Every structure is written in structure tokens, then in C-alpha cells.
Amino acid sequence: MLLPSFLSSLAFGAISGYMAHQKGKNPYLWFFLGVLFGIFGLLFLLFGDRAMRPRQKSKKDETVIDITPTFDPEHKKFFWYYLGPQNTQNGPMSFDALTKAWTEGKVTKSTYVWNESLDNWKPFDEFIQTPN
């Protein structure tokens, strides 16, 4: 009864030592941890480093550059309309409401907008002044 228990402990130790060597960790330490803790030592070797490692921010978050566009104050005098999906007309709305729709993603640079001072519908991009 003692021999199978001893052999299974040695097997867990050997597997833990081998896996530790593959992961670049100290195989002697993990051999003894595998012998002492058995399956729990092996599981900690396999999954424990994920729990201990601090989570990194995604690269998407690091590469986002916040460029807040500015707009000519002259545009605030008029009520605005924009063409949504399937060319549905939205408006009238203030220019502040139009810029809010811009920040919410309802209006893009290529969305066509119009007000009383314009002859034709124009892309919203023509009214954005990006900082230098």
C-alpha cells in the first residue's frame, strides 16, 4: 500500500520537474513540490502562473490617440440635419446635438450633413478642424 503511494508521488514529481524545465522554471524545486503536493503541485505549475501574473492592457488601449476635433463657432447658429443609414434624414438639431451624435458614432466623417446656409449636402469631414 505504501509502495504505490510512493511511486505516484515520484511520478508527479517527475512530471512536475519535466514541465517546469519546459517552462523555464527550476525543475528541482518543482520535482519536490510535485512529490509533496502531488496533483495539486502539478496543477499549480500548469495554471498558477496565470493567476499570479498581472493582467496587461491590450495593445489596442495603448495605441489609441485621442484627437478631439474642434468646430467653427459659426456653425452653432444653424439647425443641422444628417443622413443616417439607408439615407434617412435626421434633424433638425443643434450643432451641439450633432457633435454628440459624432461622439456616439451615429455620425462619421463621411456622413452627409446640411443646414440652411449650405447649398448641398456635404460630408461632415468638411466641418471638422483637427488640431495640428
Coordinates of C-alpha atoms in Angstrom, one line a residue:
M1 CA 0.0 0.0 0.0
L2 CA 2.9 2.3 0.8
L3 CA 4.7 1.5 -2.5
P4 CA 2.0 2.6 -4.9
S5 CA 1.6 5.9 -3.0
F6 CA 5.4 6.5 -3.1
L7 CA 5.6 5.6 -6.8
S8 CA 2.7 8.0 -7.7
S9 CA 4.4 10.8 -5.7
L10 CA 7.6 10.2 -7.6
A11 CA 5.6 10.2 -10.9
F12 CA 4.0 13.5 -10.0
G13 CA 7.4 14.9 -9.1
A14 CA 9.0 13.7 -12.3
I15 CA 6.1 15.2 -14.4
S16 CA 6.3 18.4 -12.5
G17 CA 10.1 18.6 -12.9
Y18 CA 9.8 18.0 -16.6
M19 CA 7.0 20.5 -17.1
A20 CA 8.9 23.1 -15.1
H21 CA 12.0 22.6 -17.2
Q22 CA 9.9 23.1 -20.4
K23 CA 8.5 26.3 -18.9
G24 CA 11.9 27.6 -17.9
K25 CA 11.4 27.2 -14.2
N26 CA 13.6 25.4 -11.6
P27 CA 13.0 21.7 -12.2
Y28 CA 14.5 20.5 -8.9
L29 CA 12.1 22.8 -6.9
W30 CA 9.1 21.7 -8.9
F31 CA 10.1 18.0 -8.6
F32 CA 10.0 18.3 -4.8
L33 CA 6.7 20.3 -4.9
G34 CA 5.3 17.6 -7.2
V35 CA 6.3 14.9 -4.7
L36 CA 4.9 16.7 -1.7
F37 CA 1.7 18.0 -3.2
G38 CA 1.0 15.5 -6.0
I39 CA -1.6 16.6 -8.4
F40 CA -2.1 20.0 -6.7
G41 CA 1.6 20.9 -7.3
L42 CA 1.3 19.9 -10.9
L43 CA -1.9 21.9 -11.4
F44 CA -0.3 24.9 -9.7
L45 CA 2.6 24.6 -12.1
L46 CA 0.3 24.5 -15.1
F47 CA -2.2 27.1 -14.1
G48 CA -0.8 29.1 -11.2
D49 CA 1.4 31.5 -13.2
R50 CA -1.7 32.8 -15.0
A51 CA -3.3 33.8 -11.7
M52 CA -0.1 35.4 -10.3
R53 CA 0.7 37.4 -13.4
P54 CA -0.7 40.9 -13.6
R55 CA -3.0 41.4 -16.5
Q56 CA -1.7 43.6 -19.2
K57 CA -3.6 46.2 -21.1
S58 CA -4.5 45.3 -24.6
K59 CA -2.3 46.9 -27.3
K60 CA -5.5 48.5 -28.6
D61 CA -5.8 50.6 -25.5
E62 CA -2.2 51.7 -25.7
T63 CA -2.3 52.8 -29.4
V64 CA -5.5 54.9 -29.1
I65 CA -4.7 58.6 -29.7
D66 CA -7.4 61.0 -28.5
I67 CA -7.7 63.8 -31.0
T68 CA -10.7 65.9 -30.1
P69 CA -11.8 67.8 -33.2
T70 CA -12.8 71.4 -32.9
F71 CA -15.5 73.1 -34.8
D72 CA -16.0 76.6 -36.1
P73 CA -18.3 78.5 -33.7
E74 CA -20.1 79.9 -36.7
H75 CA -21.8 76.5 -37.2
K76 CA -23.7 76.9 -33.9
K77 CA -26.1 79.4 -35.5
F78 CA -28.0 76.9 -37.6
F79 CA -30.1 73.8 -37.2
W80 CA -28.5 70.7 -38.7
Y81 CA -29.7 67.6 -40.5
Y82 CA -27.7 64.5 -41.3
L83 CA -28.4 61.4 -43.4
G84 CA -28.3 58.2 -41.4
P85 CA -28.3 54.6 -42.7
Q86 CA -30.5 54.0 -45.7
N87 CA -30.4 57.8 -46.3
T88 CA -32.9 58.5 -43.5
Q89 CA -32.9 62.2 -42.7
N90 CA -32.3 63.1 -39.0
G91 CA -32.9 66.5 -37.6
P92 CA -33.4 69.4 -37.1
M93 CA -30.9 69.5 -34.3
S94 CA -28.4 72.0 -32.8
F95 CA -24.8 71.7 -33.7
D96 CA -24.1 70.5 -30.1
A97 CA -26.5 67.6 -30.7
L98 CA -24.8 66.9 -34.0
T99 CA -21.4 66.7 -32.3
K100 CA -22.9 64.5 -29.6
A101 CA -24.1 62.2 -32.4
W102 CA -20.5 62.3 -33.7
T103 CA -19.0 61.2 -30.3
E104 CA -21.7 58.4 -30.1
G105 CA -20.7 57.1 -33.5
K106 CA -24.0 57.9 -35.2
V107 CA -22.3 60.4 -37.4
T108 CA -19.0 59.6 -39.1
K109 CA -16.6 61.7 -41.3
S110 CA -18.3 60.5 -44.4
T111 CA -21.9 61.2 -43.1
Y112 CA -23.6 63.9 -45.2
V113 CA -24.9 66.9 -43.3
W114 CA -26.9 70.0 -44.2
N115 CA -28.1 73.3 -42.8
E116 CA -29.8 76.4 -44.1
S117 CA -26.5 78.1 -45.1
L118 CA -25.4 75.2 -47.4
D119 CA -26.4 74.8 -51.0
N120 CA -26.0 71.0 -51.0
W121 CA -25.4 68.1 -48.5
K122 CA -21.7 67.9 -47.6
P123 CA -19.6 65.3 -45.7
F124 CA -19.2 66.1 -42.0
D125 CA -15.5 65.9 -42.5
E126 CA -15.5 69.3 -44.2
F127 CA -16.6 70.9 -40.9
I128 CA -14.0 69.2 -38.6
Q129 CA -10.9 71.2 -37.7
T130 CA -8.3 68.8 -36.3
P131 CA -5.6 70.2 -34.0
N132 CA -2.1 70.5 -35.6

